[in-house]
Amino acid sequence: MSLFPTLSNHETLFRHYILYFLTFPLEHYKISGINLSVPFNLKSPRLFPCKMTNSAVSSLFRLSFFLFTLQVMNLGRVGAATRFYQFKVQTIRLTRLCQTKEIVTVNGKFPGPEISAHEDDRIVVKVINMTPYNTTIHWHGIKQKLSCWYDGPSYITQCPIKSGQSFTYNFTVAQQKGTFLWHAHFSWLRATVYGPLIVYPKASVPYPFMKPFNEHTVLLGEYWLKNVVELEQNVLESGGPPPPADAFTINGQPGPNYNCSSNDVYKIKIVPRKTYLLRLINAGINMETFFTIANHKLTIVEVDGEYTKPFATERVMLVPGQTMNVLVTADQAVGRYSIAMGPYESAKNVKFQNTSAIATFQYIGALQNSATVPGKLPVFNDNIAVKTVMDGLRSLNVVDVPRNIDAHLFITIGINVNKCNSEDPNNKCQGPRKGRLAASMNNISFVEPKVSILEAYYKQLEGYFTLDFPTTPEKSYDFVSGAPNDIANDTQAANGTRAIVFEYGSRIQIIFQNTGTLTTENHPIHLHGHSFYVIGYGTGNYDEQTAQFNLEDPPCLNTIGVPVGGWAAIRFVANNPGLWLLHCHFDIHQTWGMSTMFIVKNGKKVQESLPHPPPDLPKC
């Protein structure tokens, strides 16, 4: 809640004025419930335009003024804190799989540093790009209420942060708590540029389940020996499929199944008979993954930052970008147990990494040289194991699912093969039957612009995008079994940078329909700026007459795996003004064009309107 409910833009400008003149964390303070790392540089006092000395008096005054400013900005968010972080995007030399290579990291860490906050806190992150690549940071699952400018997808809500430049992200985790993910949103940099964003309940609010003895964050990733920016460029140029990852990783470690990796094993040490909360995050870029712990049950209690009814299972599947909190009780004999991560690959004729990453769930008192009990993962294409978990997901309580729908969308998702007219077909036409692979929504393959679409929308600039994304596919047919397959004569996609516009407060239903143009597969579809209720899903073509919806306690997600050869139905209220990306969270599918944009118009009140852009917004 803004101190100035009718002057929110003044607050925004004032906040940026303060942030512009201050640098980042040196000391920690706590005043009136505000925890922060004070951006305070004694050698460069630049708060006022007049000349100031380096005296302790002037520095103290400067600090006091800054703390007072933060207190003013936090009025209306009782007990909330403002938490400051500095992200230096930089390269380091890392040795994995017998090879040393240069990777892009944040603050020299792989995986990156954790951001932690409490519900309703403000998070301020100054990102400094010290690499030769462009970059942005996306705060996956954070709704960015009235802060669309800070959402992070490159060329959608901002131009990238260029080499040698910086940008300060400033947003509030309003009415949100749980496990989230931050990651790069430029090219395939998120292969190594990622980390956890943990939002705890307010201090006086307990978990809706037994308090765990301890918590651990587990990041599931994919690792390439090649430079991932060059890899994406090579895949695009070739028109063919991407190579599989060289390894899976658990908290950056591949485990003993890979060459030169017997010591690269992540360990969780546990006390017998205690219950632990594991915060699982799939930070992989092109693979969905199974996860299990040998001989231990996993009880799901949260998915995508929303509490669920407890559901016990032996294994779970996470799509890229998805988060899941599970309770695990150390109820087995003292020993060492495998934590295993392996592939879920539902597509046909696709090359993928099929070697599991292994970590260790080690009881206190276990002998170091004792044998590790192996974990059993499902086979790579076990669709039943995936459905079993999805069937068990229910919101913790009855929820307010939109009933009277204002906008119905039917969106087909799938892979296309376009004709290749290159004069160098051996190198440029490596898709099926010498075509070029693409991906689409409603047979529109998204063309990434070279400007910030949000900025173009805000400034009413013409010629950069259109507002004609179709609400239904142009043609209707047997989407799963009767899809066009005469490559590449009738498997082409149209191209465009298209969006669809919604009035503020619109109640929206979307049916995502998997198509079999090239192959059906489980597509992880992610919506920025909103969460949604998954009210139904099934196999085959969606049929309104037979589809069964759960309108009482469906799970609330921000990323949904649309079943292989099937469909999924979601509902949500478009109550966050701005421009929001909807895309497949396989980076290769987004690169090929499986994306579109939703524009939510301003409401009638200032608190329902998109604020002015920040003054330090990067330029293209």
XYZ file of C-alpha atoms in Angstrom:
620
model
C 0.000 0.000 0.000
C 1.462 3.351 -1.004
C 1.772 6.218 1.454
C 0.403 8.394 -1.332
C -2.541 6.415 -2.729
C -3.169 9.101 -5.352
C 0.495 9.890 -5.951
C 2.089 6.485 -6.489
C 4.238 7.840 -9.307
C 5.781 10.384 -6.943
C 6.683 7.571 -4.593
C 8.256 5.648 -7.457
C 10.328 8.600 -8.642
C 11.390 9.475 -5.089
C 12.420 5.898 -4.444
C 14.530 5.819 -7.586
C 16.068 9.190 -6.732
C 17.257 7.758 -3.429
C 18.473 4.513 -4.983
C 20.328 6.336 -7.738
C 22.555 8.186 -5.296
C 23.304 5.286 -3.005
C 25.548 2.263 -3.505
C 25.159 -1.231 -2.095
C 25.521 -3.319 0.985
C 28.118 -2.514 3.613
C 26.390 -2.577 6.987
C 23.226 -4.156 8.419
C 20.772 -2.168 10.471
C 17.361 -2.713 12.004
C 15.163 0.273 12.732
C 11.420 0.149 13.385
C 11.198 -3.355 11.976
C 13.119 -2.498 8.805
C 15.950 -4.945 8.131
C 18.280 -3.762 5.432
C 21.780 -3.705 4.116
C 22.355 0.038 3.939
C 23.692 1.296 0.603
C 26.307 3.533 2.171
C 29.584 4.697 0.701
C 31.607 7.040 2.871
C 33.969 7.831 0.001
C 31.226 8.993 -2.335
C 28.515 11.011 -0.552
C 26.212 11.964 -3.432
C 22.830 12.333 -1.766
C 22.605 16.045 -2.478
C 23.875 18.047 -5.429
C 25.779 20.410 -3.158
C 29.391 19.628 -2.238
C 29.745 17.632 1.009
C 32.719 16.633 3.098
C 33.616 13.122 4.188
C 33.059 13.927 7.830
C 31.344 11.515 10.147
C 28.638 14.115 10.749
C 27.689 14.356 7.103
C 27.798 10.572 6.739
C 25.591 10.067 9.773
C 23.136 12.672 8.501
C 23.089 10.951 5.140
C 22.407 7.583 6.735
C 19.695 8.994 9.005
C 17.970 10.663 6.082
C 18.065 7.448 4.094
C 16.630 5.378 6.937
C 13.903 7.957 7.457
C 13.073 7.748 3.752
C 12.740 3.967 3.974
C 10.453 4.277 6.972
C 8.234 6.661 5.005
C 8.189 4.288 2.012
C 7.212 1.357 4.206
C 4.255 3.039 5.873
C 1.184 0.990 5.058
C 3.248 -2.233 5.069
C 3.243 -2.801 8.810
C 6.244 -4.797 9.954
C 7.559 -5.058 6.401
C 11.242 -4.730 5.636
C 13.240 -3.469 2.683
C 15.994 -5.888 1.743
C 18.905 -4.857 -0.449
C 21.076 -7.108 -2.585
C 23.811 -6.554 -5.109
C 24.164 -8.975 -8.018
C 27.435 -8.854 -9.908
C 26.908 -10.857 -13.085
C 30.401 -12.127 -13.775
C 32.300 -15.022 -15.303
C 34.304 -17.581 -13.348
C 36.352 -20.655 -14.226
C 34.602 -23.844 -13.117
C 35.714 -27.460 -13.350
C 33.067 -30.105 -13.971
C 33.083 -33.395 -15.910
C 36.868 -33.388 -16.379
C 36.892 -29.957 -18.037
C 37.476 -26.407 -16.853
C 35.420 -23.758 -18.609
C 34.172 -20.226 -18.148
C 30.588 -19.818 -16.990
C 28.420 -16.806 -16.169
C 27.427 -16.520 -12.506
C 26.077 -14.065 -9.966
C 28.644 -12.982 -7.389
C 30.913 -15.817 -8.502
C 28.556 -18.484 -7.136
C 27.097 -21.516 -8.888
C 24.235 -21.867 -8.202
C 23.690 -18.218 -7.361
C 23.050 -16.606 -3.951
C 19.775 -16.950 -2.106
C 17.419 -14.017 -1.754
C 15.276 -14.246 1.349
C 12.444 -12.076 2.598
C 9.133 -12.190 4.427
C 5.681 -11.746 2.970
C 5.027 -8.103 1.965
C 8.723 -7.156 2.134
C 10.277 -4.940 -0.490
C 13.253 -6.421 -2.392
C 15.792 -4.174 -4.099
C 18.473 -5.788 -6.247
C 21.132 -3.797 -8.068
C 22.333 -5.902 -11.008
C 25.742 -4.992 -12.411
C 26.652 -6.678 -15.687
C 30.381 -7.439 -15.764
C 30.199 -9.970 -18.613
C 30.450 -9.500 -22.393
C 26.822 -10.664 -22.765
C 23.527 -8.857 -22.355
C 21.506 -9.973 -19.352
C 18.327 -9.495 -17.348
C 16.969 -11.170 -14.207
C 13.450 -12.573 -13.927
C 11.871 -13.246 -10.533
C 9.972 -16.394 -11.434
C 6.622 -16.675 -9.660
C 6.685 -13.168 -8.180
C 3.549 -11.456 -9.425
C 5.134 -7.991 -9.641
C 1.922 -6.264 -8.603
C 2.173 -2.746 -10.080
C 5.865 -3.361 -10.828
C 5.754 -4.860 -14.327
C 8.867 -2.858 -15.271
C 10.903 -5.131 -13.000
C 9.629 -8.495 -14.247
C 12.785 -9.077 -16.266
C 12.180 -10.874 -19.608
C 14.465 -9.288 -22.173
C 12.783 -7.237 -24.908
C 9.403 -7.795 -23.245
C 9.398 -5.609 -20.121
C 12.873 -4.144 -20.529
C 15.852 -3.872 -22.809
C 18.755 -6.025 -21.644
C 21.374 -4.748 -19.241
C 24.370 -4.304 -21.514
C 27.952 -5.140 -20.634
C 29.314 -2.634 -18.133
C 25.864 -1.277 -17.227
C 23.546 -1.779 -14.249
C 19.867 -1.732 -13.399
C 18.103 -1.784 -10.035
C 15.084 -4.070 -9.644
C 12.650 -2.855 -6.990
C 9.514 -4.811 -6.135
C 7.335 -5.967 -3.258
C 6.385 -9.588 -2.578
C 2.855 -8.485 -1.814
C 0.680 -11.202 -0.290
C 3.107 -13.881 -1.437
C 5.124 -16.456 0.456
C 6.844 -19.681 -0.442
C 9.650 -20.972 -2.661
C 10.444 -19.089 -5.852
C 13.270 -18.859 -8.362
C 15.291 -16.045 -9.887
C 17.096 -16.610 -13.166
C 18.549 -14.842 -16.188
C 16.034 -14.158 -18.946
C 18.336 -13.565 -21.902
C 19.449 -16.260 -24.326
C 20.172 -19.500 -22.406
C 22.155 -17.805 -19.642
C 19.866 -19.227 -16.993
C 21.711 -22.530 -17.438
C 24.122 -21.138 -14.810
C 22.574 -17.815 -13.746
C 19.930 -18.880 -11.250
C 19.225 -19.114 -7.550
C 16.489 -19.441 -4.919
C 14.133 -16.698 -3.795
C 12.606 -17.722 -0.462
C 9.713 -15.717 0.964
C 8.876 -16.731 4.525
C 5.528 -16.139 6.204
C 5.249 -13.106 8.419
C 6.954 -13.545 11.782
C 3.735 -14.296 13.641
C 2.346 -16.689 11.017
C 3.230 -20.411 11.278
C 3.355 -22.937 8.460
C 0.039 -24.802 8.003
C 1.917 -28.045 8.691
C 4.220 -29.382 11.387
C 7.238 -27.123 11.841
C 10.238 -28.891 10.300
C 13.423 -29.535 12.237
C 15.380 -27.875 9.445
C 15.040 -26.695 5.853
C 17.180 -27.300 2.766
C 16.942 -25.782 -0.702
C 17.584 -28.204 -3.572
C 18.179 -26.745 -7.031
C 17.895 -29.149 -9.959
C 19.844 -28.055 -13.032
C 21.370 -28.945 -16.383
C 25.020 -28.397 -17.256
C 26.654 -27.902 -20.665
C 30.341 -28.006 -21.449
C 29.723 -25.647 -24.368
C 29.142 -21.917 -24.066
C 25.335 -21.730 -23.780
C 24.986 -18.374 -25.584
C 26.928 -19.741 -28.542
C 24.979 -22.989 -28.252
C 21.647 -21.191 -28.689
C 23.013 -19.251 -31.663
C 24.301 -22.443 -33.288
C 20.973 -24.224 -32.806
C 19.077 -21.298 -34.329
C 21.421 -21.120 -37.296
C 21.240 -24.851 -37.951
C 17.452 -25.092 -37.900
C 17.832 -28.408 -36.085
C 17.347 -29.713 -32.538
C 19.595 -28.824 -29.600
C 22.109 -31.270 -28.149
C 21.231 -32.749 -24.753
C 22.837 -31.401 -21.595
C 26.158 -32.968 -20.630
C 24.904 -33.592 -17.088
C 22.132 -33.064 -14.605
C 23.115 -31.340 -11.363
C 21.809 -31.137 -7.808
C 22.877 -27.832 -6.247
C 25.501 -27.547 -8.960
C 26.978 -31.039 -8.412
C 26.495 -33.898 -10.916
C 27.351 -36.795 -8.599
C 29.280 -40.044 -9.110
C 27.494 -41.285 -12.247
C 29.473 -38.820 -14.362
C 33.138 -38.760 -15.322
C 35.525 -37.081 -12.865
C 32.609 -36.432 -10.484
C 33.012 -38.931 -7.641
C 33.707 -36.058 -5.252
C 31.238 -33.623 -6.818
C 28.353 -34.816 -4.667
C 25.941 -32.627 -2.710
C 25.165 -33.965 0.791
C 22.316 -33.296 3.194
C 23.133 -34.387 6.738
C 20.103 -35.313 8.799
C 19.222 -36.296 12.339
C 17.303 -39.555 12.751
C 13.551 -39.278 13.401
C 13.458 -35.592 12.503
C 11.306 -34.087 9.749
C 12.851 -31.788 7.141
C 11.405 -29.356 4.626
C 13.057 -29.604 1.210
C 12.487 -26.666 -1.133
C 12.780 -28.225 -4.596
C 13.411 -25.946 -7.587
C 13.773 -27.099 -11.179
C 16.214 -24.581 -12.645
C 16.842 -26.697 -15.745
C 16.278 -25.124 -19.131
C 15.186 -27.878 -21.522
C 14.231 -30.920 -19.420
C 11.515 -31.951 -17.020
C 12.879 -34.107 -14.214
C 11.906 -36.767 -11.719
C 13.158 -36.518 -8.132
C 13.242 -39.142 -5.389
C 15.004 -40.102 -2.144
C 15.698 -43.797 -1.634
C 13.274 -45.466 0.836
C 11.763 -42.125 1.945
C 8.307 -40.685 1.340
C 7.936 -37.142 0.045
C 4.906 -35.232 1.306
C 4.042 -32.312 -0.950
C 2.824 -29.270 1.007
C 3.425 -26.414 -1.452
C 3.770 -25.931 -5.196
C 4.724 -22.680 -6.964
C 4.475 -20.697 -3.745
C 0.954 -21.879 -2.851
C 0.082 -24.292 -0.030
C -1.489 -27.622 -0.959
C -3.237 -30.374 0.907
C -0.505 -32.804 2.049
C 0.070 -35.495 -0.548
C 2.525 -38.354 0.036
C 4.404 -39.931 -2.851
C 7.627 -41.802 -3.571
C 8.712 -39.480 -6.358
C 7.763 -36.162 -7.913
C 8.204 -34.545 -11.330
C 9.071 -30.891 -11.707
C 8.886 -28.948 -14.959
C 11.464 -26.188 -15.572
C 10.684 -23.188 -13.396
C 8.458 -25.138 -11.036
C 9.021 -25.172 -7.281
C 7.752 -27.718 -4.783
C 8.093 -27.976 -1.006
C 8.124 -31.494 0.414
C 8.370 -32.839 3.959
C 10.713 -35.773 4.526
C 10.978 -37.680 7.790
C 14.235 -39.468 8.612
C 12.458 -42.681 9.629
C 14.834 -45.261 8.123
C 17.806 -47.080 9.578
C 20.890 -44.909 10.079
C 22.751 -44.916 6.787
C 23.354 -43.166 3.475
C 20.531 -42.847 0.943
C 20.624 -41.590 -2.620
C 18.869 -38.438 -3.709
C 18.258 -39.004 -7.423
C 17.281 -36.696 -10.270
C 16.573 -38.045 -13.741
C 14.787 -37.165 -16.985
C 11.125 -37.132 -17.845
C 11.098 -37.080 -21.650
C 7.636 -37.439 -23.134
C 8.489 -36.522 -26.745
C 9.447 -39.129 -29.311
C 12.679 -39.270 -31.286
C 14.388 -36.687 -29.093
C 17.946 -37.045 -27.813
C 18.243 -36.397 -24.075
C 20.552 -36.896 -21.121
C 19.610 -40.188 -19.466
C 22.217 -40.368 -16.695
C 20.901 -39.491 -13.243
C 22.428 -36.890 -10.977
C 22.994 -38.240 -7.460
C 23.238 -36.494 -4.095
C 23.367 -38.043 -0.606
C 20.799 -38.031 2.186
C 23.138 -38.925 5.038
C 22.040 -39.742 8.576
C 24.176 -38.451 11.413
C 26.085 -41.489 12.677
C 26.309 -43.235 9.317
C 29.737 -44.635 8.465
C 31.479 -42.667 5.728
C 32.403 -45.809 3.795
C 28.988 -47.450 4.120
C 27.139 -48.315 0.931
C 24.581 -45.816 -0.338
C 21.050 -47.158 -0.758
C 20.129 -46.453 -4.412
C 17.056 -44.438 -5.293
C 14.648 -45.743 -7.910
C 13.455 -43.295 -10.526
C 10.592 -43.949 -12.957
C 11.454 -44.802 -16.538
C 12.044 -41.662 -18.585
C 8.601 -41.661 -20.270
C 6.435 -42.732 -17.336
C 3.361 -40.585 -17.968
C 1.416 -42.397 -15.241
C 3.910 -41.329 -12.573
C 3.463 -37.718 -13.689
C -0.333 -37.910 -13.723
C -0.420 -39.582 -10.296
C 1.319 -36.607 -8.707
C -0.781 -34.065 -10.591
C -3.947 -35.871 -9.503
C -2.860 -35.452 -5.882
C -2.434 -31.685 -6.000
C -5.206 -29.707 -4.330
C -5.221 -26.245 -2.796
C -5.044 -26.357 0.983
C -8.457 -24.701 1.352
C -11.478 -23.992 -0.801
C -10.499 -21.210 -3.206
C -12.330 -18.502 -5.115
C -12.183 -19.790 -8.666
C -13.672 -17.368 -11.238
C -17.093 -18.655 -12.285
C -18.500 -16.127 -14.756
C -15.894 -15.952 -17.504
C -15.321 -12.791 -19.553
C -12.763 -14.160 -22.002
C -12.445 -17.716 -23.332
C -9.186 -18.668 -25.053
C -8.274 -21.916 -26.784
C -4.520 -22.051 -27.423
C -2.812 -24.846 -29.305
C 0.842 -25.463 -28.487
C 3.269 -27.481 -30.528
C 6.342 -27.872 -32.707
C 6.431 -26.822 -36.354
C 8.710 -27.593 -39.269
C 9.121 -24.663 -41.638
C 10.428 -24.747 -45.175
C 14.105 -23.952 -45.462
C 15.076 -21.788 -48.397
C 18.713 -21.434 -47.465
C 21.469 -21.652 -50.052
C 23.421 -23.660 -47.482
C 20.975 -26.498 -46.680
C 23.573 -28.806 -45.141
C 24.267 -26.293 -42.370
C 21.007 -24.310 -42.189
C 18.326 -26.931 -42.815
C 18.974 -29.586 -40.171
C 15.360 -30.098 -39.140
C 13.239 -33.064 -40.263
C 13.235 -33.539 -44.053
C 15.640 -30.620 -44.467
C 13.229 -28.176 -42.845
C 13.754 -25.753 -39.965
C 12.289 -26.409 -36.526
C 9.992 -23.834 -34.962
C 7.354 -23.694 -32.216
C 4.089 -21.829 -31.892
C 0.926 -20.938 -30.032
C -2.194 -21.042 -32.209
C 0.256 -21.587 -35.060
C 1.829 -18.154 -34.495
C 5.585 -18.348 -33.941
C 6.643 -15.433 -31.735
C 9.285 -13.135 -33.188
C 11.433 -11.586 -30.467
C 11.619 -7.822 -30.945
C 14.684 -5.664 -30.429
C 12.899 -3.072 -28.307
C 11.128 -3.230 -24.960
C 7.540 -4.068 -25.882
C 6.279 -2.763 -22.533
C 7.993 0.547 -23.199
C 6.558 0.671 -26.719
C 3.093 -0.071 -25.316
C 3.432 2.524 -22.561
C 4.660 5.225 -24.968
C 2.130 4.197 -27.636
C 4.824 3.540 -30.202
C 3.553 1.818 -33.341
C 5.129 -0.772 -35.562
C 6.765 -3.004 -32.934
C 3.913 -5.404 -32.157
C 0.306 -6.078 -33.036
C -2.792 -6.752 -30.958
C -4.201 -9.576 -33.052
C -3.116 -12.774 -31.335
C -6.006 -15.145 -32.090
C -8.143 -16.413 -29.237
C -8.671 -19.698 -31.081
C -6.632 -21.528 -33.755
C -7.387 -20.685 -37.366
C -8.313 -24.283 -38.159
C -9.943 -26.983 -36.054
C -9.021 -30.642 -36.508
C -7.921 -33.692 -34.522
C -5.109 -31.815 -32.821
C -3.465 -34.845 -31.229
C -3.748 -37.600 -33.834
C -4.704 -35.802 -37.041
C -2.305 -32.887 -37.021
C -0.675 -31.797 -40.300
C 2.399 -33.922 -40.938
C 3.468 -33.318 -44.522
C 6.815 -31.768 -43.586
C 7.415 -29.017 -44.426
C 4.469 -28.299 -46.748
C 1.684 -28.014 -44.169
C 3.601 -27.810 -40.890
C 4.516 -24.148 -41.246
C 3.819 -21.500 -38.617
C 2.997 -17.864 -39.234
C 5.382 -15.366 -37.653
C 4.574 -12.330 -35.578
C 5.074 -10.309 -32.399
C 1.464 -10.441 -31.315
C -0.398 -9.706 -28.095
C -3.944 -9.919 -26.791
C -5.570 -7.210 -24.642
C -7.700 -7.726 -21.542
C -9.692 -5.218 -19.541
C -8.573 -4.869 -15.937
C -10.376 -7.428 -13.780
C -11.290 -9.740 -16.649
C -12.020 -13.326 -15.634
C -10.172 -15.522 -18.086
C -10.306 -19.202 -18.988
C -7.644 -20.757 -21.215
C -7.642 -24.250 -22.682
C -4.118 -25.299 -23.679
C -4.262 -28.034 -26.302
C -1.223 -30.177 -27.071
C -0.757 -30.866 -30.775
C 0.971 -33.677 -32.623
C 2.311 -31.831 -35.667
C 5.778 -33.264 -35.102
C 5.435 -34.932 -31.717
C 3.277 -34.484 -28.672
C 5.046 -33.779 -25.404
C 4.492 -32.345 -21.950
C 4.927 -28.566 -22.368
C 5.650 -26.439 -19.251
C 3.654 -23.251 -19.869
C 4.520 -20.278 -17.637
C 2.504 -17.079 -17.198
C 4.254 -13.963 -15.904
C 2.512 -11.566 -13.526
C -0.251 -13.922 -12.388
C -0.922 -17.281 -10.824
C -3.790 -19.409 -12.083
C -6.036 -22.264 -10.998
C -5.558 -25.528 -12.887
C -9.208 -26.563 -13.019
C -8.812 -29.568 -15.287
C -6.612 -31.596 -17.610
C -6.818 -34.781 -19.618
C -5.579 -36.801 -22.562
C -6.630 -36.442 -26.188
C -8.527 -33.476 -27.584
C -10.372 -31.172 -25.227
C -14.109 -31.842 -25.268
C -16.312 -29.329 -23.496
C -19.049 -31.936 -23.090
C -16.918 -34.483 -21.242
C -14.228 -32.381 -19.531
C -14.443 -32.430 -15.755
C -13.450 -29.299 -13.819
C -12.510 -28.886 -10.158
C -13.875 -25.506 -9.080
C -13.550 -26.077 -5.330
C -9.882 -26.663 -4.482
C -7.780 -26.797 -7.680
C -4.044 -26.166 -7.296
C -2.840 -22.612 -7.863
C 0.276 -22.565 -10.067
C 2.303 -20.243 -12.270
C 3.729 -23.013 -14.492
C 1.667 -25.929 -15.770
C 2.859 -29.027 -17.579
C 0.271 -29.481 -20.324
C -0.019 -33.275 -20.569
C 1.594 -35.083 -23.482
C -1.069 -35.564 -26.135
C -3.628 -33.829 -23.947
C -4.973 -30.546 -22.629
C -5.081 -28.372 -19.507
C -7.619 -25.742 -18.430
C -6.744 -22.725 -16.271
C -8.633 -19.749 -14.863
C -7.417 -16.483 -13.381
C -8.340 -12.825 -12.955
C -6.313 -10.298 -14.965
C -5.836 -7.811 -12.149
C -2.220 -6.746 -12.684
C -1.805 -3.931 -15.230
C 1.071 -4.257 -17.649
C 2.397 -6.556 -20.344
C 3.020 -10.178 -19.430
C 4.786 -12.976 -21.251
C 3.133 -16.378 -21.714
C 5.596 -18.983 -22.938
C 6.865 -22.529 -22.835
C 9.560 -22.810 -20.157
C 11.700 -25.070 -22.317
C 14.225 -22.477 -23.472
C 14.535 -24.176 -26.841
C 10.773 -23.875 -27.409
C 10.795 -20.233 -26.393
C 13.737 -19.666 -28.735
C 11.723 -21.311 -31.515
C 8.690 -19.086 -30.812
C 6.282 -20.761 -28.363
C 5.285 -17.481 -26.725
C 2.744 -14.689 -26.781
C 1.927 -11.628 -24.675
C -1.029 -10.589 -22.524
C -1.710 -6.887 -22.020
C -3.805 -5.989 -18.986
C -5.186 -2.478 -19.288
C -5.240 -0.016 -16.404
C -8.179 -0.057 -14.043
C -10.132 2.979 -12.917
C -8.008 3.721 -9.844
C -4.403 4.829 -9.514
C -3.725 1.637 -7.527
C -4.911 -0.277 -10.592
C -2.629 1.502 -13.059
C 0.864 0.837 -14.380
C 3.307 3.370 -12.857
C 5.813 5.383 -14.850
C 8.942 3.524 -16.002
C 11.958 3.780 -13.695
C 14.530 6.429 -14.661
C 17.376 3.905 -14.970
C 15.494 1.554 -17.307
C 18.067 0.123 -19.751
C 18.070 1.344 -23.345
C 18.164 -0.922 -26.382
